[in-house]
PDB file of C-alpha atoms in Angstrom:
ATOM      1  CA  MET A  17       0.000   0.000   0.000  1.00  0.00           C
ATOM      2  CA  ASP A  18       1.345   3.423  -1.012  1.00  0.00           C
ATOM      3  CA  LYS A  19       1.909   6.055   1.578  1.00  0.00           C
ATOM      4  CA  LEU A  20      -0.459   8.949   1.224  1.00  0.00           C
ATOM      5  CA  THR A  21       1.168  12.314   1.174  1.00  0.00           C
ATOM      6  CA  PRO A  22      -0.626  14.671   3.525  1.00  0.00           C
ATOM      7  CA  MET A  23      -2.267  17.486   1.639  1.00  0.00           C
ATOM      8  CA  VAL A  24      -2.418  20.972   3.060  1.00  0.00           C
ATOM      9  CA  LEU A  25      -5.439  22.893   1.918  1.00  0.00           C
ATOM     10  CA  THR A  26      -5.092  26.622   2.027  1.00  0.00           C
ATOM     11  CA  GLN A  27      -8.092  28.846   1.983  1.00  0.00           C
ATOM     12  CA  ARG A  28      -7.903  32.332   0.577  1.00  0.00           C
ATOM     13  CA  PRO A  29      -9.067  35.005   2.995  1.00  0.00           C
ATOM     14  CA  THR A  30     -12.571  36.209   2.239  1.00  0.00           C
ATOM     15  CA  VAL A  31     -12.996  39.517   0.463  1.00  0.00           C
ATOM     16  CA  THR A  32     -16.202  41.410   1.196  1.00  0.00           C
ATOM     17  CA  VAL A  33     -17.626  44.448  -0.551  1.00  0.00           C
ATOM     18  CA  ARG A  34     -19.500  47.173   1.290  1.00  0.00           C
ATOM     19  CA  ALA A  35     -20.436  50.832   1.019  1.00  0.00           C
ATOM     20  CA  ALA A  36     -17.566  53.101   1.960  1.00  0.00           C
ATOM     21  CA  THR A  37     -17.749  55.409   4.948  1.00  0.00           C
ATOM     22  CA  ASP A  38     -15.857  58.643   5.362  1.00  0.00           C
ATOM     23  CA  ASP A  39     -13.580  56.780   7.802  1.00  0.00           C
ATOM     24  CA  ASP A  40     -12.393  54.801   4.758  1.00  0.00           C
ATOM     25  CA  ALA A  41     -11.563  57.953   2.806  1.00  0.00           C
ATOM     26  CA  PRO A  42      -7.769  58.094   3.394  1.00  0.00           C
ATOM     27  CA  GLN A  43      -7.386  54.429   2.393  1.00  0.00           C
ATOM     28  CA  VAL A  44      -9.578  54.936  -0.685  1.00  0.00           C
ATOM     29  CA  GLY A  45      -7.349  57.872  -1.618  1.00  0.00           C
ATOM     30  CA  TRP A  46      -4.243  55.704  -1.199  1.00  0.00           C
ATOM     31  CA  LEU A  47      -5.702  52.945  -3.407  1.00  0.00           C
ATOM     32  CA  ALA A  48      -6.601  55.544  -6.062  1.00  0.00           C
ATOM     33  CA  TYR A  49      -3.074  56.983  -5.843  1.00  0.00           C
ATOM     34  CA  GLN A  50      -1.606  53.502  -6.391  1.00  0.00           C
ATOM     35  CA  ALA A  51      -3.870  53.177  -9.452  1.00  0.00           C
ATOM     36  CA  GLY A  52      -2.495  56.396 -10.945  1.00  0.00           C
ATOM     37  CA  VAL A  53      -4.670  59.199  -9.557  1.00  0.00           C
ATOM     38  CA  THR A  54      -1.779  61.462  -8.591  1.00  0.00           C
ATOM     39  CA  LEU A  55      -3.330  64.913  -8.509  1.00  0.00           C
ATOM     40  CA  ASP A  56      -1.885  67.280  -5.924  1.00  0.00           C
ATOM     41  CA  GLY A  57      -4.167  68.693  -3.282  1.00  0.00           C
ATOM     42  CA  LEU A  58      -7.078  66.254  -3.509  1.00  0.00           C
ATOM     43  CA  ASP A  59      -9.156  66.201  -0.334  1.00  0.00           C
ATOM     44  CA  TRP A  60      -9.778  62.537   0.451  1.00  0.00           C
ATOM     45  CA  SER A  61     -11.679  63.213   3.681  1.00  0.00           C
ATOM     46  CA  ARG A  62     -15.133  62.393   2.271  1.00  0.00           C
ATOM     47  CA  VAL A  63     -16.062  59.494  -0.001  1.00  0.00           C
ATOM     48  CA  ALA A  64     -19.443  58.297   1.305  1.00  0.00           C
ATOM     49  CA  PRO A  65     -21.875  57.465  -0.238  1.00  0.00           C
ATOM     50  CA  TYR A  66     -20.170  57.419  -3.639  1.00  0.00           C
ATOM     51  CA  TRP A  67     -17.698  54.558  -3.240  1.00  0.00           C
ATOM     52  CA  LEU A  68     -17.747  50.834  -2.631  1.00  0.00           C
ATOM     53  CA  VAL A  69     -14.785  49.216  -0.908  1.00  0.00           C
ATOM     54  CA  ALA A  70     -13.443  45.660  -0.816  1.00  0.00           C
ATOM     55  CA  GLU A  71     -12.136  44.500   2.519  1.00  0.00           C
ATOM     56  CA  GLN A  72      -9.976  41.511   3.419  1.00  0.00           C
ATOM     57  CA  GLU A  73      -9.275  40.692   7.059  1.00  0.00           C
ATOM     58  CA  GLY A  74     -10.073  44.268   8.118  1.00  0.00           C
ATOM     59  CA  GLU A  75      -7.872  45.890   5.456  1.00  0.00           C
ATOM     60  CA  LEU A  76      -9.185  47.788   2.439  1.00  0.00           C
ATOM     61  CA  VAL A  77      -7.855  46.114  -0.691  1.00  0.00           C
ATOM     62  CA  GLY A  78     -10.036  47.692  -3.378  1.00  0.00           C
ATOM     63  CA  ALA A  79     -12.448  50.480  -4.210  1.00  0.00           C
ATOM     64  CA  VAL A  80     -14.650  51.719  -7.042  1.00  0.00           C
ATOM     65  CA  GLN A  81     -16.440  55.040  -7.443  1.00  0.00           C
ATOM     66  CA  LEU A  82     -20.190  55.014  -8.068  1.00  0.00           C
ATOM     67  CA  CYS A  83     -21.390  57.741 -10.430  1.00  0.00           C
ATOM     68  CA  PRO A  84     -25.187  57.578 -10.174  1.00  0.00           C
ATOM     69  CA  SER A  85     -27.151  59.029 -13.061  1.00  0.00           C
ATOM     70  CA  LEU A  86     -30.157  58.112 -15.200  1.00  0.00           C
ATOM     71  CA  PRO A  87     -30.506  56.361 -17.549  1.00  0.00           C
ATOM     72  CA  ILE A  88     -26.748  55.686 -17.809  1.00  0.00           C
ATOM     73  CA  ALA A  89     -24.662  55.571 -14.630  1.00  0.00           C
ATOM     74  CA  GLY A  90     -20.939  55.031 -14.238  1.00  0.00           C
ATOM     75  CA  LEU A  91     -18.290  53.087 -12.382  1.00  0.00           C
ATOM     76  CA  GLU A  92     -14.955  54.851 -12.259  1.00  0.00           C
ATOM     77  CA  MET A  93     -11.502  54.731 -10.705  1.00  0.00           C
ATOM     78  CA  LEU A  94     -11.455  50.994  -9.993  1.00  0.00           C
ATOM     79  CA  SER A  95      -8.490  50.534  -7.676  1.00  0.00           C
ATOM     80  CA  VAL A  96      -7.171  47.264  -6.264  1.00  0.00           C
ATOM     81  CA  SER A  97      -4.130  46.703  -4.063  1.00  0.00           C
ATOM     82  CA  HIS A  98      -1.049  45.589  -5.979  1.00  0.00           C
ATOM     83  CA  THR A  99      -0.067  43.317  -3.089  1.00  0.00           C
ATOM     84  CA  LEU A 100      -2.928  40.873  -3.673  1.00  0.00           C
ATOM     85  CA  PRO A 101      -2.234  37.542  -5.362  1.00  0.00           C
ATOM     86  CA  HIS A 102      -3.505  37.432  -8.962  1.00  0.00           C
ATOM     87  CA  LYS A 103      -6.564  35.247  -8.261  1.00  0.00           C
ATOM     88  CA  THR A 104      -7.597  37.339  -5.271  1.00  0.00           C
ATOM     89  CA  LYS A 105      -7.124  40.526  -7.288  1.00  0.00           C
ATOM     90  CA  ALA A 106      -9.278  39.144 -10.121  1.00  0.00           C
ATOM     91  CA  ALA A 107     -12.001  38.060  -7.676  1.00  0.00           C
ATOM     92  CA  THR A 108     -11.898  41.483  -5.980  1.00  0.00           C
ATOM     93  CA  VAL A 109     -12.286  43.312  -9.299  1.00  0.00           C
ATOM     94  CA  LYS A 110     -15.197  41.057 -10.255  1.00  0.00           C
ATOM     95  CA  MET A 111     -16.948  41.576  -6.914  1.00  0.00           C
ATOM     96  CA  LEU A 112     -16.513  45.358  -7.003  1.00  0.00           C
ATOM     97  CA  LEU A 113     -17.867  45.570 -10.555  1.00  0.00           C
ATOM     98  CA  LEU A 114     -20.824  43.262  -9.888  1.00  0.00           C
ATOM     99  CA  MET A 115     -21.788  45.048  -6.673  1.00  0.00           C
ATOM    100  CA  GLY A 116     -21.287  48.424  -8.358  1.00  0.00           C
ATOM    101  CA  CYS A 117     -23.577  47.475 -11.242  1.00  0.00           C
ATOM    102  CA  ALA A 118     -26.178  46.038  -8.857  1.00  0.00           C
ATOM    103  CA  THR A 119     -26.110  49.183  -6.720  1.00  0.00           C
ATOM    104  CA  LEU A 120     -26.517  51.486  -9.712  1.00  0.00           C
ATOM    105  CA  GLN A 121     -29.264  49.256 -11.114  1.00  0.00           C
ATOM    106  CA  ARG A 122     -31.171  49.591  -7.819  1.00  0.00           C
ATOM    107  CA  MET A 123     -30.842  53.372  -8.231  1.00  0.00           C
ATOM    108  CA  GLY A 124     -32.612  53.080 -11.588  1.00  0.00           C
ATOM    109  CA  ALA A 125     -29.739  52.941 -14.069  1.00  0.00           C
ATOM    110  CA  GLN A 126     -30.424  51.040 -17.280  1.00  0.00           C
ATOM    111  CA  TYR A 127     -26.744  50.908 -18.309  1.00  0.00           C
ATOM    112  CA  VAL A 128     -23.442  51.347 -16.520  1.00  0.00           C
ATOM    113  CA  ARG A 129     -20.464  52.839 -18.352  1.00  0.00           C
ATOM    114  CA  GLY A 130     -16.807  53.108 -17.491  1.00  0.00           C
ATOM    115  CA  VAL A 131     -13.485  54.096 -19.002  1.00  0.00           C
ATOM    116  CA  VAL A 132     -10.803  51.454 -19.550  1.00  0.00           C
ATOM    117  CA  HIS A 133      -7.291  52.368 -20.658  1.00  0.00           C
ATOM    118  CA  PRO A 134      -6.498  50.912 -24.119  1.00  0.00           C
ATOM    119  CA  ARG A 135      -3.412  49.172 -22.694  1.00  0.00           C
ATOM    120  CA  ARG A 136      -5.700  47.006 -20.533  1.00  0.00           C
ATOM    121  CA  GLN A 137      -6.606  44.670 -23.399  1.00  0.00           C
ATOM    122  CA  SER A 138      -7.051  41.623 -21.157  1.00  0.00           C
ATOM    123  CA  PHE A 139      -9.588  43.506 -19.042  1.00  0.00           C
ATOM    124  CA  ILE A 140     -11.358  44.779 -22.159  1.00  0.00           C
ATOM    125  CA  LYS A 141     -11.640  41.200 -23.449  1.00  0.00           C
ATOM    126  CA  ILE A 142     -13.223  40.118 -20.158  1.00  0.00           C
ATOM    127  CA  LEU A 143     -15.754  42.966 -20.308  1.00  0.00           C
ATOM    128  CA  LEU A 144     -16.664  42.177 -23.919  1.00  0.00           C
ATOM    129  CA  LYS A 145     -17.001  38.477 -23.089  1.00  0.00           C
ATOM    130  CA  ARG A 146     -19.439  39.397 -20.317  1.00  0.00           C
ATOM    131  CA  GLY A 147     -21.668  41.432 -22.637  1.00  0.00           C
ATOM    132  CA  ALA A 148     -20.190  44.931 -22.527  1.00  0.00           C
ATOM    133  CA  ILE A 149     -20.177  46.924 -25.749  1.00  0.00           C
ATOM    134  CA  HIS A 150     -17.496  49.337 -26.951  1.00  0.00           C
ATOM    135  CA  LEU A 151     -19.187  52.731 -26.877  1.00  0.00           C
ATOM    136  CA  SER A 152     -16.507  55.177 -28.014  1.00  0.00           C
ATOM    137  CA  ASP A 153     -12.847  56.117 -28.072  1.00  0.00           C
ATOM    138  CA  GLY A 154     -11.473  59.289 -26.624  1.00  0.00           C
ATOM    139  CA  GLY A 155      -9.533  60.887 -23.851  1.00  0.00           C
ATOM    140  CA  VAL A 156     -10.541  61.550 -20.289  1.00  0.00           C
ATOM    141  CA  TYR A 157     -10.348  65.190 -19.276  1.00  0.00           C
ATOM    142  CA  LEU A 158     -10.394  66.717 -15.843  1.00  0.00           C
ATOM    143  CA  MET A 159     -11.221  70.261 -14.825  1.00  0.00           C
ATOM    144  CA  LYS A 160     -10.746  71.573 -11.294  1.00  0.00           C
ATOM    145  CA  VAL A 161     -13.944  73.128  -9.969  1.00  0.00           C
ATOM    146  CA  ARG A 162     -13.005  73.872  -6.362  1.00  0.00           C
ATOM    147  CA  ALA A 163      -9.902  75.421  -4.829  1.00  0.00           C
TER     148      ALA A 163
END
């Protein structure tokens, strides 16, 4: 009879998605900064109720901005910690997008739009595979409205 090699099963820590509170604001700002939002002087003291956050073992590991509007709403500035393993990062992105779409749908949105950088071809392929349509090309512009 062969010896059985003991198998160690590892379980990934659970990631949960919830509405952000203003207490989460500095961490949301840090995640956005890591994702490339590097504007000087942004006030990250208030984010509720316009963000969802992903949490793992008490630490924020992801965030997405909700842009409610009718009939087309938006999800913007998806930010996920670079320290997460690939599978956990992918699951976190999926959960944030699904919860974001569900939240905006409950607010009455018929469609949800977002901007994806052209270099993110793998992400674009996933979105298209899941039924997204390519709406338009163009740049994203930002104008400061408050000092």
